[in-house]
GROMACS .gro file of C-alpha atoms in nm:
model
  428
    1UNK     CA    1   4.298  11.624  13.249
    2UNK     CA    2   3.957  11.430  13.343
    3UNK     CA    3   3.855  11.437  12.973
    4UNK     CA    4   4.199  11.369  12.816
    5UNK     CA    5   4.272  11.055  13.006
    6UNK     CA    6   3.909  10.909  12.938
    7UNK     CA    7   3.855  11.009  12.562
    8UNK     CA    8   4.209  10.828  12.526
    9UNK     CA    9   4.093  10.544  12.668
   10UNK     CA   10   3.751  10.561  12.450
   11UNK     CA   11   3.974  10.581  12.160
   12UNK     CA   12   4.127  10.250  12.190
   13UNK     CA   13   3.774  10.078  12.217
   14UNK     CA   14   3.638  10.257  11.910
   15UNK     CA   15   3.973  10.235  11.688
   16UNK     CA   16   3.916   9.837  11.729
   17UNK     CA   17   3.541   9.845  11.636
   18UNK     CA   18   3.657  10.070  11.326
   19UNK     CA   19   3.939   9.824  11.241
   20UNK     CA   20   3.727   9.534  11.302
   21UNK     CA   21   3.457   9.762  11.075
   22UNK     CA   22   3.723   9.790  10.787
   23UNK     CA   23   3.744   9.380  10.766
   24UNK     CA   24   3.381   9.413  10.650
   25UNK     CA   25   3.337   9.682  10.435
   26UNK     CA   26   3.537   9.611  10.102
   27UNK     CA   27   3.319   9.713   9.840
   28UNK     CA   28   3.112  10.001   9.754
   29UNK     CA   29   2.767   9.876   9.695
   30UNK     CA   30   2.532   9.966   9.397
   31UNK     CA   31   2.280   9.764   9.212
   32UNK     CA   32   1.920   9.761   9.073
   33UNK     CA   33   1.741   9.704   9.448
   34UNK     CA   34   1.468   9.918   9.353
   35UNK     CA   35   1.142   9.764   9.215
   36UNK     CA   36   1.153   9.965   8.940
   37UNK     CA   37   1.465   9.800   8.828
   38UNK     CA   38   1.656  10.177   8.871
   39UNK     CA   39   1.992  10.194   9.120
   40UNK     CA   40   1.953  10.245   9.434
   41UNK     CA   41   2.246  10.363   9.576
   42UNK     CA   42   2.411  10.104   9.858
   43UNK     CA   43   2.165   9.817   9.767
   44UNK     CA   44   2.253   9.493   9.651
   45UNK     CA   45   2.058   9.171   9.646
   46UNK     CA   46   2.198   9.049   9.955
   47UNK     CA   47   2.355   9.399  10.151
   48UNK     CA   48   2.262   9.778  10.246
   49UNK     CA   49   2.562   9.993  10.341
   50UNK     CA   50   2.494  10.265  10.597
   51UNK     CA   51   2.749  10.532  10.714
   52UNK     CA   52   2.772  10.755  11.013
   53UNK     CA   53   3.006  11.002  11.164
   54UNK     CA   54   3.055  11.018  11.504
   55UNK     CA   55   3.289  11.101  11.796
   56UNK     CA   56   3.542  10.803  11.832
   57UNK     CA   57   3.823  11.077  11.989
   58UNK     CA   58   3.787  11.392  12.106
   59UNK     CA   59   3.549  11.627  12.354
   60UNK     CA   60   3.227  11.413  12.297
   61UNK     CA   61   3.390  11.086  12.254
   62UNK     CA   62   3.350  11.015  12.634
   63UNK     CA   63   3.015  10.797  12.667
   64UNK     CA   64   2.938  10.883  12.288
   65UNK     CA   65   3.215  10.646  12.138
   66UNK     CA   66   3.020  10.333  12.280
   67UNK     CA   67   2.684  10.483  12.043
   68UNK     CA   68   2.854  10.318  11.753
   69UNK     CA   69   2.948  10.021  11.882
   70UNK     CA   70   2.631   9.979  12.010
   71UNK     CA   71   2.470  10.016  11.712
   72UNK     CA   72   2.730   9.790  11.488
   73UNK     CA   73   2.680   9.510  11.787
   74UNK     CA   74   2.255   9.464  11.715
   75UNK     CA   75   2.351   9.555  11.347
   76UNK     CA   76   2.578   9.181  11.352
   77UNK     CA   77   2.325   9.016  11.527
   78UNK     CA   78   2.082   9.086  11.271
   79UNK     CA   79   2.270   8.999  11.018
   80UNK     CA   80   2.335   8.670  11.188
   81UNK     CA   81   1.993   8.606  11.199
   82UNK     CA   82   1.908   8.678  10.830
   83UNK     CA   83   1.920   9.013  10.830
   84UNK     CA   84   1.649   9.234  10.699
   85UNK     CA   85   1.413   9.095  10.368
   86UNK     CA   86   1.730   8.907  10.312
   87UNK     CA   87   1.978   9.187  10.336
   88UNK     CA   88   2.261   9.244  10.568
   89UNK     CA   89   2.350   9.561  10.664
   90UNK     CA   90   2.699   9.672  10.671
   91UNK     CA   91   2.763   9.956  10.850
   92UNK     CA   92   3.092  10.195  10.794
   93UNK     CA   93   3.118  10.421  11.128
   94UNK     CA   94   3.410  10.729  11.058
   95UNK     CA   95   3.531  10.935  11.337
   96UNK     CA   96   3.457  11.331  11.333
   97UNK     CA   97   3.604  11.450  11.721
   98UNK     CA   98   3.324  11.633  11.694
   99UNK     CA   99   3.451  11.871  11.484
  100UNK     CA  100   3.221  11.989  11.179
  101UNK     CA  101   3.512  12.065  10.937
  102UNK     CA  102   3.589  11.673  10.983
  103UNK     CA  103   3.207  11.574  10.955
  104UNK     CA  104   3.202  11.760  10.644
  105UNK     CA  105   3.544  11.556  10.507
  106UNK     CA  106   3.364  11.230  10.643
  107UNK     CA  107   3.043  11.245  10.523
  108UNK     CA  108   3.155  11.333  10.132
  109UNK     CA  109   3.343  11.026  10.199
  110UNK     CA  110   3.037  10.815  10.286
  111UNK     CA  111   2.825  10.982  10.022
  112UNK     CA  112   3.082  10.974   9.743
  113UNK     CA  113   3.342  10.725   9.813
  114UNK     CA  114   3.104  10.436   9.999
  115UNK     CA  115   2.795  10.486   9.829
  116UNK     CA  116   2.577  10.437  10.121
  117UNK     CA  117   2.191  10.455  10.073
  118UNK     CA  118   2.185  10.663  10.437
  119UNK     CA  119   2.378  10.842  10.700
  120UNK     CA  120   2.214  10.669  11.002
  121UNK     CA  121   2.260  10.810  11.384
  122UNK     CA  122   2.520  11.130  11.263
  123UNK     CA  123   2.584  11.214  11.604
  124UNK     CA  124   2.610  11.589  11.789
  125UNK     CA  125   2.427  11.958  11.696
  126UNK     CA  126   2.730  12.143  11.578
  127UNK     CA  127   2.876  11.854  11.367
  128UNK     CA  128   2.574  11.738  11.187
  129UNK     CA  129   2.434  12.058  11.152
  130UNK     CA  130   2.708  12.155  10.913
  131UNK     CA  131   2.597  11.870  10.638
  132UNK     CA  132   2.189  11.897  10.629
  133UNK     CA  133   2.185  12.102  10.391
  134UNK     CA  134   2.479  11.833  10.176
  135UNK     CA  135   2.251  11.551  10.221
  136UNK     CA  136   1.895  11.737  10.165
  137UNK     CA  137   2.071  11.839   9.819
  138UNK     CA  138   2.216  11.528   9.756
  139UNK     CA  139   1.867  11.355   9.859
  140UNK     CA  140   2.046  11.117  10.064
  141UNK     CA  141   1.788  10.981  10.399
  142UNK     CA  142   1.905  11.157  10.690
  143UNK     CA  143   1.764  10.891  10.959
  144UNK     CA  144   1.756  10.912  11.347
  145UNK     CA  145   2.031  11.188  11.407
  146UNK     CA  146   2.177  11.144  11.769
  147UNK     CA  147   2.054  11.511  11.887
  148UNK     CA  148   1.773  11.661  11.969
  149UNK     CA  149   1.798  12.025  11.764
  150UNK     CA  150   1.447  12.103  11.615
  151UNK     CA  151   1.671  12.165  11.307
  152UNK     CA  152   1.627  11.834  11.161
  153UNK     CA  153   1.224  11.830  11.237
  154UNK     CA  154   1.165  12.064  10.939
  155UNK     CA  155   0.996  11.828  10.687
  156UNK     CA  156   0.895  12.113  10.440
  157UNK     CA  157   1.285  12.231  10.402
  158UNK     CA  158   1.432  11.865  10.473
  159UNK     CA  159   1.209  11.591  10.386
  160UNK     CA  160   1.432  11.299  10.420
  161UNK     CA  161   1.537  11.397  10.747
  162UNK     CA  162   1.432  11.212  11.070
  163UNK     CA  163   1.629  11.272  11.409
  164UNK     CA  164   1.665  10.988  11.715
  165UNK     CA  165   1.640  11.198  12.016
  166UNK     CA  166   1.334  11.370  12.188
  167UNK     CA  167   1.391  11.768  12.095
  168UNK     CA  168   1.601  11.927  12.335
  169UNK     CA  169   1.285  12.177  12.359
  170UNK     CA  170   1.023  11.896  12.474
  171UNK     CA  171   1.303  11.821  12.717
  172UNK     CA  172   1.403  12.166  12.861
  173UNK     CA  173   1.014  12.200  12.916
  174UNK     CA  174   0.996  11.842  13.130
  175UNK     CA  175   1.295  11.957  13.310
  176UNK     CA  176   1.123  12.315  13.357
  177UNK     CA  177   0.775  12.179  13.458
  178UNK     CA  178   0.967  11.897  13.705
  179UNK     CA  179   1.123  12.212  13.883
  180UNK     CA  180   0.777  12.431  13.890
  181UNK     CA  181   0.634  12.082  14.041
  182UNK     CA  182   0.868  11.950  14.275
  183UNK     CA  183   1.100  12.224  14.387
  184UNK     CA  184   0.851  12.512  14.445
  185UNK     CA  185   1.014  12.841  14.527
  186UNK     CA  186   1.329  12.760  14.443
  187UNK     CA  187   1.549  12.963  14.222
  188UNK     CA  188   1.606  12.792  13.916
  189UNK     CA  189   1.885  12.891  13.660
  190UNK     CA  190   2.062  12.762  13.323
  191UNK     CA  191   2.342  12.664  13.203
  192UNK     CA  192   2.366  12.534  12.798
  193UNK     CA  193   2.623  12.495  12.571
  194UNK     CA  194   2.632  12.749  12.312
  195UNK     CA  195   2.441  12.583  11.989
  196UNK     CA  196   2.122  12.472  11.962
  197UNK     CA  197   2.150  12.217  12.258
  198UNK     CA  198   2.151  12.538  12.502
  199UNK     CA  199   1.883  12.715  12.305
  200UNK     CA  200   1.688  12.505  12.258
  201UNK     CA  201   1.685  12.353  12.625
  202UNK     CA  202   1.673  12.714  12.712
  203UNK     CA  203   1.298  12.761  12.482
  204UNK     CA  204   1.173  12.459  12.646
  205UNK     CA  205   1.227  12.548  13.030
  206UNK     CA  206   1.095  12.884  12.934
  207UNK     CA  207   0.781  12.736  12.809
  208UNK     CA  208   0.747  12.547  13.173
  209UNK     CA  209   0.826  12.853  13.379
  210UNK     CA  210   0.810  13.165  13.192
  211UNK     CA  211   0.996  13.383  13.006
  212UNK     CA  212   1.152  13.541  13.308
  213UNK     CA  213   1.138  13.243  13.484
  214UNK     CA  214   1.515  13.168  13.498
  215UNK     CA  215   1.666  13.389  13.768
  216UNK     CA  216   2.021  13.347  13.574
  217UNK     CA  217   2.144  13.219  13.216
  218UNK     CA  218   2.514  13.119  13.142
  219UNK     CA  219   2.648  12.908  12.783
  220UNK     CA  220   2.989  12.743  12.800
  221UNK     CA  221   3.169  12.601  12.468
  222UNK     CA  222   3.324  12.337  12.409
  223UNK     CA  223   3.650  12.437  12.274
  224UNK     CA  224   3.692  12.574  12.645
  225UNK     CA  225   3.697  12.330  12.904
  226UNK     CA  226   3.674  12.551  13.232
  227UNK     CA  227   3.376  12.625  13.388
  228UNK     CA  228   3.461  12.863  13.657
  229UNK     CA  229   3.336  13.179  13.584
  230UNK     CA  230   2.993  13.039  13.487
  231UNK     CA  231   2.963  12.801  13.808
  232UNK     CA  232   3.093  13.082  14.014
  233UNK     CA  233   2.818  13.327  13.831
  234UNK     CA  234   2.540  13.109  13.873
  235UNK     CA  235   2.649  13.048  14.211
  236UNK     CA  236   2.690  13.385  14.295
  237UNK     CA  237   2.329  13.438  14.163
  238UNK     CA  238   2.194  13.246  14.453
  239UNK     CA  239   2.058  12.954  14.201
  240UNK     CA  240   1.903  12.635  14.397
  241UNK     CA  241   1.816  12.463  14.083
  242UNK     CA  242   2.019  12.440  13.707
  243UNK     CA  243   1.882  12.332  13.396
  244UNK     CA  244   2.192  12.208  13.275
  245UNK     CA  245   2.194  12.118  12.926
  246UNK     CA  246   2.557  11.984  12.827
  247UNK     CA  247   2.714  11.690  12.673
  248UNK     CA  248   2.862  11.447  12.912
  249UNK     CA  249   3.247  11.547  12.961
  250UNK     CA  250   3.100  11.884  13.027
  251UNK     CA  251   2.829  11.781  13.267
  252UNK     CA  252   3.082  11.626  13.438
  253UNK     CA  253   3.304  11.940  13.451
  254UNK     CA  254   3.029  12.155  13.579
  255UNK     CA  255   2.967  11.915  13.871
  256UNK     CA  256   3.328  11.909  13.946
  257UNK     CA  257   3.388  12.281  13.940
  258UNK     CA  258   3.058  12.309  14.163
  259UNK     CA  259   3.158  12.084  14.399
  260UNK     CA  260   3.514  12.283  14.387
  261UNK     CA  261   3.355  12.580  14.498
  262UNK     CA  262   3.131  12.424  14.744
  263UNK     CA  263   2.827  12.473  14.551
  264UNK     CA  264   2.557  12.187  14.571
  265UNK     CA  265   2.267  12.274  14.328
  266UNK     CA  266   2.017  12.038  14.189
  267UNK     CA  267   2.076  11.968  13.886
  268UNK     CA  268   1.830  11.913  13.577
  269UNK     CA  269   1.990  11.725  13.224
  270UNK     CA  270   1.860  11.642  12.914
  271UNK     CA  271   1.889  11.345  12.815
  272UNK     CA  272   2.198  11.383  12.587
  273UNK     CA  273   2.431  11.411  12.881
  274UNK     CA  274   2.261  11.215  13.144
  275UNK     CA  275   2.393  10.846  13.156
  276UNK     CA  276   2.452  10.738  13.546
  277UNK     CA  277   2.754  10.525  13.430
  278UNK     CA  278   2.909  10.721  13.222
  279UNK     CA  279   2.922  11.014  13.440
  280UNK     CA  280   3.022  10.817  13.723
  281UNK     CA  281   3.320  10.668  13.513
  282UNK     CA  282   3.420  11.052  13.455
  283UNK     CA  283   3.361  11.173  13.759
  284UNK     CA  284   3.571  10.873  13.983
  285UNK     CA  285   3.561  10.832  14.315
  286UNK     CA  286   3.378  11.094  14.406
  287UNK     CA  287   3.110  11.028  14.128
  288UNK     CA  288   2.815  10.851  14.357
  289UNK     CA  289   2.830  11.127  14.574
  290UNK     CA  290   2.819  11.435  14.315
  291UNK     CA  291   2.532  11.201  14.112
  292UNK     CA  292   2.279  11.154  14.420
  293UNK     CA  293   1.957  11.373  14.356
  294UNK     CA  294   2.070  11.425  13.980
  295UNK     CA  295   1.782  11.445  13.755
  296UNK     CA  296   1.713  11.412  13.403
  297UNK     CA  297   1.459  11.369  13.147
  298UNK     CA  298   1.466  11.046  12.901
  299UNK     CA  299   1.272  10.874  12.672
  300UNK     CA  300   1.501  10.529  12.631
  301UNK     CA  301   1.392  10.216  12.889
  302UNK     CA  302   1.648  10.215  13.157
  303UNK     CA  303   1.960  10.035  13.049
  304UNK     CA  304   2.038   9.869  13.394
  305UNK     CA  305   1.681   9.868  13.482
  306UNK     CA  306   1.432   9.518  13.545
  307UNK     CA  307   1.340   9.525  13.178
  308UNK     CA  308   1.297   9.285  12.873
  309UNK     CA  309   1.512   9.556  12.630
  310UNK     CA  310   1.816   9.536  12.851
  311UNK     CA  311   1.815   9.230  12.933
  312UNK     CA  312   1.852   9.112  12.550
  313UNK     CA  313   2.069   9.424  12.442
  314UNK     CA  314   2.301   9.288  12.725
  315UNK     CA  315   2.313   8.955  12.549
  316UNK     CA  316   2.412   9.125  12.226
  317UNK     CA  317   2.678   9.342  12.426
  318UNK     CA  318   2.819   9.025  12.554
  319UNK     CA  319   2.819   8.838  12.227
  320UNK     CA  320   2.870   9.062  11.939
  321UNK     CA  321   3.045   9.372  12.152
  322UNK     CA  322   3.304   9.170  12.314
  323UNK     CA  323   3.137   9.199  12.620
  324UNK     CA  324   3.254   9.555  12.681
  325UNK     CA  325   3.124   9.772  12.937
  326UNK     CA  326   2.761   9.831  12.873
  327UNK     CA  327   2.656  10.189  12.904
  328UNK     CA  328   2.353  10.395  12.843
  329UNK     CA  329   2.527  10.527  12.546
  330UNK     CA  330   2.534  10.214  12.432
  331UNK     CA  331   2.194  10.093  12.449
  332UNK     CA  332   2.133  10.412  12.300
  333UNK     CA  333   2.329  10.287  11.993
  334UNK     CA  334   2.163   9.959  11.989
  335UNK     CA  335   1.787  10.138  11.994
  336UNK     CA  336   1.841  10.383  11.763
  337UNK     CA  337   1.968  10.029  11.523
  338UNK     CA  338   1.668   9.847  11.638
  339UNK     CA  339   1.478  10.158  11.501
  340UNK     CA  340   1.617  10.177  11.183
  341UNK     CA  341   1.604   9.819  11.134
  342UNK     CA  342   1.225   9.893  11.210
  343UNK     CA  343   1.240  10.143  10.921
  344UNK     CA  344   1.430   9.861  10.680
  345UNK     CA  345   1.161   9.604  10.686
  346UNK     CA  346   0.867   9.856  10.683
  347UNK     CA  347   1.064   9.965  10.337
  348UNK     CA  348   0.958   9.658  10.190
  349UNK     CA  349   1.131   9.408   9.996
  350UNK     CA  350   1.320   9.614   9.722
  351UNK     CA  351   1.347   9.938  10.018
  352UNK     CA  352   1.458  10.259   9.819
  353UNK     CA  353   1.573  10.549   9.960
  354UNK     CA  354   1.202  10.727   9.891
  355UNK     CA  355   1.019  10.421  10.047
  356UNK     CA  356   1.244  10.419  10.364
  357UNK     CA  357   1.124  10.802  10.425
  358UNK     CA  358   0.770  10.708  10.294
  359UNK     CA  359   0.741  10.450  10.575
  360UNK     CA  360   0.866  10.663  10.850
  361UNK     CA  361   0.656  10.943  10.820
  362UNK     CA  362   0.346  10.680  10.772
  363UNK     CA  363   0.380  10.637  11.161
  364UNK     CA  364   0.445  10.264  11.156
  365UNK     CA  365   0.775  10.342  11.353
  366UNK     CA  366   0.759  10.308  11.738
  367UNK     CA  367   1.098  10.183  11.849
  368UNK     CA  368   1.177  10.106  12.209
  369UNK     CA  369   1.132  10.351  12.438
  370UNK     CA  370   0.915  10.485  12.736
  371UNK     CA  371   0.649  10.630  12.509
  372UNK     CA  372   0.595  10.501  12.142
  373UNK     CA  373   0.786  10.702  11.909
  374UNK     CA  374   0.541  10.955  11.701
  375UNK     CA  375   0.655  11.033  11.368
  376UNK     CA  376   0.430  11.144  11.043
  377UNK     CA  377   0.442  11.297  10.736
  378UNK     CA  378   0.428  11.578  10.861
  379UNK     CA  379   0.596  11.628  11.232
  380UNK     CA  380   0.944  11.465  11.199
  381UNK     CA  381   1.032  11.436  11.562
  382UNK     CA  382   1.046  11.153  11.729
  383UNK     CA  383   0.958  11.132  12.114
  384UNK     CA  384   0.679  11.412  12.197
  385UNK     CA  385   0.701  11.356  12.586
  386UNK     CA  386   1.001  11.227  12.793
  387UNK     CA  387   1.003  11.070  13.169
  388UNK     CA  388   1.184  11.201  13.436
  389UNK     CA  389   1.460  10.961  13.632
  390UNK     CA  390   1.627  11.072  13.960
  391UNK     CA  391   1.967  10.921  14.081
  392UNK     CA  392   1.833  10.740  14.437
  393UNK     CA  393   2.073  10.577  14.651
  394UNK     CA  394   2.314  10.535  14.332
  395UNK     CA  395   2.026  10.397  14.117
  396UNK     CA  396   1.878  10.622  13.801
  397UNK     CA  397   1.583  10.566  13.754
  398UNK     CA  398   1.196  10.682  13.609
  399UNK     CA  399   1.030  10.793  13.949
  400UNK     CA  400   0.676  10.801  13.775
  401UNK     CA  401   0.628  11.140  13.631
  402UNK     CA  402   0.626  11.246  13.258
  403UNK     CA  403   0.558  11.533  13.062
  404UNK     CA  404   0.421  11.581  12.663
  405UNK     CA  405   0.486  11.855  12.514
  406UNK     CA  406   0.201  11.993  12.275
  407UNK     CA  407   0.216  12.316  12.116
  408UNK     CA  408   0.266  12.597  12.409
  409UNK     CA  409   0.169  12.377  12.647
  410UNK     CA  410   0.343  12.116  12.873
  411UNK     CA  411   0.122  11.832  13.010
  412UNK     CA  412   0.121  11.533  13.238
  413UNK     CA  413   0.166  11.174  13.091
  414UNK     CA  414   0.184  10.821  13.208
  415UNK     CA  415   0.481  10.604  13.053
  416UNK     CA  416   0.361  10.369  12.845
  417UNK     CA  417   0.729  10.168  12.717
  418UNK     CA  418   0.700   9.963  12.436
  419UNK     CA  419   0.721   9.585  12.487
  420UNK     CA  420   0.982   9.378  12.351
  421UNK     CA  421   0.858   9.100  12.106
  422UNK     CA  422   0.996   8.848  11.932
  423UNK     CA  423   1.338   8.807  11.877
  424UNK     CA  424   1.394   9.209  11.882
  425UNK     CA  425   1.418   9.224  11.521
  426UNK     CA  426   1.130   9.350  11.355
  427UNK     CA  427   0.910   9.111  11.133
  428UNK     CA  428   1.099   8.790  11.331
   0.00000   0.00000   0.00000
């Protein structure tokens, strides 16, 4: 009933930003924006439409229906401040529940009915995995997918396709190496959900400790929210420590049931289900206390932290996202716009859709996180080391350690976050 009650709630927040959306998308754009003079699908002299699908209702939708909004809120305050080489961008956001037969239904929509030049930020493994290979055909720019499955770093097979997120492998290994570091000799386990966010959190904290080097694996799915058997296995298993690699609601569920059967592991998150506030607004009361000594790997600047990026996403919350709660979710939203607004203006002046993935993989990119962003021509991914943050006295936070990732091998970093600079919209 946890979930229920809160992806209601997030519901009625995202069904106004998508009515408020509707207001400003009334045409399907198409013109000669190229500088060859050829159409360029979604370009006209003074717009660029952008579509995404994400989860407005169902299992993901708590925390991840804020992404959007997020991302529409910087999008409007861009546009109010000229936009991008002269061009505002409108951006059409259409609810999946996180269900791939929907994302499927959605995204035709976008590419067929709208016309967009991209799908920007599609959001979750299972549902964008089931249109890559729509869009690679359809040779439509994939940019900064909201997951980190090392499916969409495969430039050779999908060349116009960029994700967002650190790989859930670069993270499982930070998590992995944290626990060989700084909780020697205890037993570590896993527990993933049953795509490629599992497996792929699962290859990465095998890299850090070794193939047998998690005492006890369990997967959960999503379609089933109880957790008891898998808590009580890992449990049973005498685990100390769990690489837990899970979406939010389900995070959330695991701690519950835990904490349900009197089980009080440490717990190790990627990123993708690791926002303080949003688990503490699922979790209730009882959320501070479940939270404390929670760690997770990240490669974002702290959303409530003493920096110049939240401070001025704030701003934008307050004045172009009606001042609704601001989340790490949504900073998310608002970097991963920032980014691609990055990727407009390094375009150039007439952008088409093969410029926008020329200058991407050029490696002029570095968006706004803890470490520049690294992407080339050839290595799609984004983020090749993350920073760990552990919940303190109710505060998440980085506590100074990082990890890269390179090859086989997991390494030692310093953070090095990028500043902000000018008026946070690239060229300004």
């Amino acid at each position: 009933m946890l979930f229920r009650s809160h992806a209601s709630r997030a519901a009625l927040v995202a069904a106004a930003a998508v009515a408020a959306l509707v207001l400003t998308s009334c045409s399907t754009p198409t013109s000669d924006g190229g500088a060859d003079g050829a159409q360029v699908p979604g370009i006209t002299d003074d717009t660029i439409t952008i579509g995404t699908h994400t989860p407005l209702t169902g299992p993901a939708a708590p925390g991840y229906a804020s992404v959007s909004a997020g991302a529409l809120a910087y999008f409007a305050y861009v546009n109010d401040n000229g936009g991008v080489h002269g061009r505002k961008i409108n951006y059409i956001v259409k609810d999946d529940g996180y269900n791939p037969a929907n994302t499927q239904m959605v995204v035709r929509e976008l590419v067929q009915d709208d016309g967009v030049f991209a799908i920007f930020n599609g959001l979750g493994t299972p549902p964008h995995t089931s249109v890559v290979d729509y869009l690679n055909d359809s040779d439509v720019p994939d940019l900064f997918v909201a997951s980190g499955s090392t499916t969409w770093n495969e430039p050779e097979q999908y060349p116009n396709m960029f994700p967002f997120n650190p790989s859930y492998v670069v993270e499982g290994a930070a998590l992995g190496q944290y626990a060989n570091d700084e909780l020697p000799g205890q037993t570590v386990c896993f527990l993933g959900q049953d795509d490629d966010l599992g497996g792929d959190a699962r290859i990465g904290a095998e890299i850090a400790l070794g193939s047998d080097g998690l005492a006890h694996i369990e997967e959960y799915s999503t379609s089933n929210a109880d957790m008891t058997a898998q808590i009580g296995a890992l449990k049973g298993a005498g685990c100390d420590a769990v690489v837990l690699a899970a979406i939010p609601g389900f995070v959330s569920l695991a701690l519950t049931t835990a904490a349900r059967l009197a089980w009080e592991p440490t717990w190790l998150v990627p990123s993708i289900g690791a926002d303080y506030s949003v688990l503490v607004d699922l979790l209730g009361d009882g959320g501070p206390e479940l939270l404390e000594g929670f760690v997770s790997a990240g490669f974002l600047q702290p959303a409530h932290g003493d920096n110049d990026w939240s401070a001025f996403f704030k701003q934008i919350n307050t004045d172009y996202n009606s001042d609704a709660p601001f989340t790490g979710p949504t900073f998310n939203g608002m970097s991963a716009a920032y980014m691609f607004t990055e990727a407009l203006y390094a375009a150039g002046e007439q952008p088409t859709r093969e410029s926008i993935v020329e200058a991407i993989g050029s490696g002029v990119i570095v968006g706004n996180g803890v470490l520049p962003a690294d992407f080339t021509a050839d290595d799609h991914s984004s983020y090749k080391g993350v920073g760990i943050n552990v919940v303190q006295d109710g505060r998440q936070d980085y506590d100074g350690i990082a990890y890269q990732l390179r090859g086989e091998t997991i390494l030692p970093i310093d953070l090095d976050p990028v500043p902000l600079t000018g008026k946070g919209i690239p060229g300004s």
